[in-house]
Amino acid sequence: MTTSALLRPAARLDWEKRGIAIPGLIRNGNFFFTELKVFANGLFDAWGGLDLDFLDRKFQSGWISPRIPDGANFSAHSLIHGKVISGSWSHDSNSLHQRLRNDLQSLNPGQQELIDFEGEDVELKEGVRYAKYGWIRTTPQRKHQSEKSPLGETRYAFIRQKGQVYLVPLRIYADGLIDVHPKFGEEKLVDLHELQRMLESNELCYAVDDHTSIEIDSLGRFEVSGVHPCVYSSEDFMSEIEDSILKLNGVPGSIHHCLLVHQEYQKNQTPENKERLKQAYEAIPEHKRMYAGDMDSKDGPIRRIIYGDQDSDYES
C-alpha cells in the first residue's frame, strides 16, 4: 500500500512530526476508504484529530470501521462509488484499534508527553466552537530518506498485480516521482512517463468493472457492483497528477490559475479575457472543475460566463 511513513509539518517539535498511516474505513452514512494516521505525540487522525480517549470513542461509535458490511455503499474519494457485494476482512474493531496503538508504541516506546484533550475535542474561540484538531496536513515520507524526503501528497488509484486489483494511495512527490507499490509499507517509485505506460497497459487504472475483486493490503478484499467512476478519462487522471506536482513546487495548479483568470475577467470583460477563461477552465481535469468556485455555487458562475445561461451541465 505504498509507503506508510509520514510527517506532520505543523508540529512544534521534530519528534512530534513523525507518523504512520494505515488503511481504514470511516462510516459516515456510507463507508469511505481512508488512511488512519497516528503520530508520535499520541495524536490520531480519522477525518479529524483525536487523542487516545477520543480514538476509543470513535471505535465504540462505529465511526472508525474495520470492514464494510455486505450490501453497504462504499466510496474512495475522487475514484469510485459502488456497493459492496461481499467481503473478507483482516480485522475486527479490537484488532484494528490495537494496530493503531501498536504503531503509537513503535513511534513513542515510552509513551511520553502524549497529547490529552482532557475530555473535550472542541474549544471556544471568540464564542465559536472549533475542533481542537480539524484537518491535519501531512506529507508522505519516502523510505530511507527520513527528513530529506520531498514534499508529497496522496490520491487513490487501482494497481493490478498478478491478477489482483489493489486499491492504493498513490504517493505523489514534488520531484516528479510517484510511489505505486500496492503492498503496505513498501515502495516502488516511477516517473510520469512510466506512470503513463502503466495507465495505457491497464496496470494502473482509475475505474473498475462491476463484480471486480478489490484488495486493500492488510485490511481486506471485497467485491463491488454498481460502480460509478469519478474520473472520466486517462488524460484527466494524468493532468491531475501533473497538477499535484506543480502545486507541490509552489506553482499555482489549474484550479487556482482558473480562479485568477476569472478575477481578471471580472475586472475587464473583453472577448479575449473570456477566451482565456474558457481555456483555463477546460484545462482543469473534468472531475475537479466543480471546485473552481465557492462551496455553494461551485463552478456555476464561470460556466455561465463561458457557455451562457442555457448550459445544460450546470445545476443550480
XYZ file of C-alpha atoms in Angstrom:
316
model
C 0.000 0.000 0.000
C 2.906 2.328 -0.783
C 4.982 3.864 1.962
C 3.277 4.173 5.357
C 5.590 6.770 6.924
C 4.519 10.401 7.012
C 5.367 13.742 8.575
C 3.178 16.431 10.137
C 4.991 19.659 9.182
C 2.997 21.889 11.554
C 4.112 20.030 14.693
C 6.146 22.166 17.110
C 8.895 19.639 17.837
C 10.693 17.349 15.392
C 9.852 14.171 17.287
C 6.137 15.055 17.162
C 6.194 15.244 13.361
C 6.716 11.524 12.750
C 3.678 9.434 11.897
C 2.343 6.248 10.335
C -0.653 5.847 8.017
C -2.619 2.593 7.804
C -5.662 1.725 5.685
C -9.059 2.030 7.309
C -12.694 2.925 6.804
C -14.896 5.749 8.039
C -18.612 5.132 8.476
C -20.386 8.410 7.835
C -23.680 7.178 6.433
C -21.826 5.274 3.717
C -18.394 3.679 4.167
C -15.362 5.646 2.982
C -11.867 4.337 2.374
C -9.313 6.454 4.182
C -5.957 6.328 5.875
C -5.944 6.308 9.651
C -2.933 8.205 10.960
C -1.056 8.086 14.231
C 1.674 10.478 15.355
C 4.430 10.149 17.916
C 2.772 12.529 20.400
C -0.405 10.403 20.584
C -2.430 12.434 18.076
C -4.560 10.337 15.715
C -6.370 11.410 12.564
C -9.630 9.815 11.420
C -11.206 12.675 9.455
C -10.264 14.892 12.391
C -7.791 14.896 15.246
C -8.208 12.517 18.210
C -6.369 11.669 21.392
C -6.363 8.142 22.859
C -9.656 8.752 24.662
C -11.463 10.014 21.574
C -9.903 7.244 19.472
C -11.613 4.773 21.823
C -14.907 6.643 21.416
C -14.697 6.622 17.608
C -14.240 2.852 17.597
C -17.090 2.365 20.071
C -19.452 4.507 17.973
C -18.511 2.729 14.743
C -17.148 5.905 13.125
C -13.903 4.000 12.523
C -14.713 0.649 10.945
C -12.515 -2.353 10.117
C -14.876 -3.694 7.436
C -17.777 -2.922 5.128
C -20.971 -4.964 5.599
C -22.297 -6.774 2.544
C -24.795 -4.542 0.730
C -23.377 -1.272 2.090
C -22.387 1.654 -0.110
C -18.679 2.345 -0.469
C -16.647 5.303 -1.703
C -12.996 6.069 -2.374
C -12.557 9.829 -2.716
C -12.172 11.061 -6.313
C -12.028 7.452 -7.543
C -15.231 5.359 -7.369
C -18.562 4.857 -5.628
C -20.284 1.495 -5.504
C -21.947 -1.186 -3.396
C -20.070 -3.992 -1.650
C -21.484 -7.398 -2.577
C -19.249 -9.500 -0.367
C -16.031 -9.082 1.573
C -13.358 -10.845 3.583
C -11.673 -8.666 6.196
C -8.429 -8.845 8.155
C -9.555 -7.079 11.332
C -12.343 -6.622 13.793
C -12.655 -3.357 15.725
C -10.445 -4.570 18.576
C -7.566 -5.701 16.372
C -7.618 -2.567 14.189
C -7.708 -0.429 17.328
C -4.766 -2.383 18.725
C -2.875 -1.989 15.457
C -3.037 1.792 15.847
C -1.927 1.578 19.473
C 0.982 -0.668 18.443
C 2.011 1.897 15.838
C 1.984 4.577 18.540
C 4.182 2.302 20.645
C 6.665 1.970 17.797
C 6.789 5.757 17.354
C 6.977 6.567 21.064
C 8.140 3.486 23.025
C 7.997 5.290 26.365
C 4.501 6.694 25.675
C 5.824 10.036 26.912
C 4.246 13.501 26.527
C 1.114 12.161 24.856
C -1.475 14.714 23.843
C -4.573 14.856 26.073
C -7.794 16.618 25.045
C -8.969 16.438 28.691
C -12.358 15.121 27.621
C -13.147 17.852 25.066
C -12.359 17.674 21.342
C -13.625 21.223 20.702
C -12.614 24.612 22.064
C -14.185 28.060 22.144
C -12.586 30.897 20.179
C -14.405 34.224 20.345
C -17.620 32.413 21.207
C -17.384 29.916 18.330
C -16.749 26.199 18.833
C -13.851 24.790 16.813
C -12.355 21.320 16.659
C -9.084 21.238 18.574
C -7.560 19.443 15.611
C -9.562 19.512 12.378
C -7.837 18.866 9.079
C -4.268 17.710 9.778
C -1.814 18.453 6.975
C 0.706 15.684 6.343
C 3.269 14.738 3.730
C 4.290 11.153 2.903
C 7.866 10.230 3.682
C 9.954 8.204 1.271
C 11.671 5.120 2.591
C 15.306 5.533 3.655
C 15.195 9.309 3.109
C 13.978 10.489 6.516
C 13.832 14.305 6.715
C 15.218 14.672 3.165
C 12.069 13.290 1.563
C 10.498 15.794 -0.858
C 7.019 17.129 -0.164
C 4.242 14.877 -1.329
C 0.517 14.243 -1.392
C -1.798 11.293 -1.944
C -4.510 10.332 -4.434
C -6.243 6.970 -4.670
C -5.980 4.631 -7.661
C -6.074 0.952 -8.589
C -2.997 -1.172 -9.289
C -3.231 -4.577 -10.973
C -0.620 -7.090 -9.840
C -0.612 -10.830 -10.564
C -4.301 -10.840 -11.413
C -5.420 -8.952 -8.315
C -6.719 -5.369 -8.236
C -5.451 -3.295 -5.305
C -6.905 -0.038 -4.042
C -3.796 2.045 -3.386
C -2.989 5.532 -2.084
C -0.503 6.759 -4.674
C 2.211 8.980 -3.185
C 2.974 11.907 -5.492
C 6.218 13.779 -4.799
C 7.466 17.236 -5.710
C 10.425 15.798 -7.644
C 8.022 14.130 -10.090
C 8.260 10.584 -8.772
C 5.184 8.585 -7.764
C 5.062 5.620 -5.391
C 2.782 2.944 -6.868
C 3.533 -0.116 -4.724
C 0.305 -1.975 -3.817
C 1.667 -3.557 -0.617
C 1.555 -1.874 2.794
C 4.806 -0.212 3.830
C 6.613 -0.966 0.564
C 7.758 1.419 -2.165
C 8.031 1.462 -5.950
C 8.901 4.847 -7.457
C 8.099 5.654 -11.089
C 8.250 8.837 -13.144
C 5.411 10.352 -15.176
C 6.480 8.536 -18.333
C 6.294 5.163 -16.590
C 3.009 6.113 -14.926
C 1.556 6.872 -18.368
C 2.774 3.477 -19.608
C 1.131 1.754 -16.632
C -2.109 3.564 -17.388
C -2.027 2.544 -21.040
C -1.313 -1.106 -20.162
C -4.114 -1.126 -17.537
C -1.620 -1.958 -14.795
C -2.759 1.331 -13.263
C -6.431 2.328 -13.553
C -8.913 4.820 -12.165
C -12.050 2.659 -12.522
C -13.039 -1.000 -12.304
C -15.844 -3.118 -13.715
C -18.778 -4.370 -11.683
C -18.012 -7.542 -9.697
C -14.301 -6.748 -9.548
C -12.498 -8.147 -6.505
C -10.631 -5.278 -4.846
C -7.947 -5.781 -2.216
C -6.708 -3.227 0.288
C -3.474 -4.719 1.544
C -3.588 -5.551 5.279
C -7.278 -4.540 5.515
C -9.315 -6.900 3.353
C -10.733 -7.926 -0.001
C -14.219 -7.203 -1.330
C -16.359 -7.329 -4.457
C -18.249 -4.283 -5.737
C -21.196 -3.649 -8.046
C -22.944 -0.546 -9.357
C -19.577 1.131 -9.826
C -19.580 4.843 -10.666
C -16.145 6.250 -11.556
C -15.200 9.783 -10.537
C -12.507 10.261 -13.193
C -13.684 10.440 -16.795
C -10.519 9.903 -18.846
C -6.868 8.925 -18.650
C -5.996 12.455 -19.795
C -7.835 13.887 -16.787
C -6.097 11.439 -14.454
C -2.633 12.334 -15.726
C -3.460 16.056 -15.714
C -4.405 15.792 -12.055
C -1.087 14.091 -11.192
C 0.855 16.753 -13.106
C -1.201 19.442 -11.362
C -0.266 17.986 -7.990
C 3.433 18.102 -8.820
C 3.149 21.748 -9.845
C 1.390 22.667 -6.594
C 3.973 20.799 -4.530
C 6.588 23.017 -6.165
C 4.715 26.207 -5.320
C 3.266 26.723 -8.813
C -0.476 27.506 -8.973
C -2.467 24.477 -10.080
C -5.108 24.574 -12.786
C -7.965 25.440 -10.393
C -6.054 28.299 -8.780
C -4.981 29.558 -12.197
C -8.589 29.486 -13.435
C -9.777 31.468 -10.408
C -7.089 34.090 -11.064
C -8.163 34.368 -14.713
C -11.787 34.651 -13.558
C -10.829 37.590 -11.338
C -9.131 39.265 -14.276
C -12.215 38.723 -16.446
C -14.442 40.323 -13.815
C -12.218 43.408 -13.899
C -12.005 43.562 -17.688
C -14.763 41.660 -19.524
C -13.292 41.504 -23.010
C -13.739 38.694 -25.557
C -10.037 37.946 -25.202
C -10.299 37.506 -21.438
C -13.401 35.352 -21.886
C -11.421 33.065 -24.197
C -8.563 32.953 -21.657
C -11.077 31.959 -19.008
C -12.503 29.221 -21.228
C -9.031 27.802 -21.849
C -8.143 27.956 -18.154
C -11.400 26.283 -17.106
C -11.154 23.497 -19.665
C -7.543 22.834 -18.592
C -8.878 21.651 -15.221
C -9.487 17.869 -15.110
C -13.225 17.480 -15.665
C -13.917 15.770 -12.341
C -12.229 18.680 -10.497
C -13.975 21.585 -12.262
C -16.710 21.856 -9.620
C -14.054 23.190 -7.236
C -13.463 26.299 -9.362
C -15.717 28.399 -7.156
C -17.183 28.539 -3.661
C -18.961 25.753 -1.791
C -22.425 26.946 -2.775
C -22.236 27.959 -6.429
C -19.216 25.755 -7.298
C -18.169 26.388 -10.919
C -21.599 27.699 -11.963
C -20.609 31.385 -12.333
C -17.629 30.527 -14.535
C -19.672 28.110 -16.661
C -22.354 30.734 -17.242
C -19.744 33.215 -18.456
C -18.241 30.691 -20.858
C -21.276 28.734 -22.042
C -24.199 31.025 -21.268
C -27.292 30.659 -19.072
C -28.525 27.629 -21.023
C -25.516 25.498 -20.001
C -27.091 22.028 -19.684
C -24.339 20.709 -17.400
C -24.890 23.374 -14.770
C -27.265 22.559 -11.943
C -28.430 25.463 -9.805
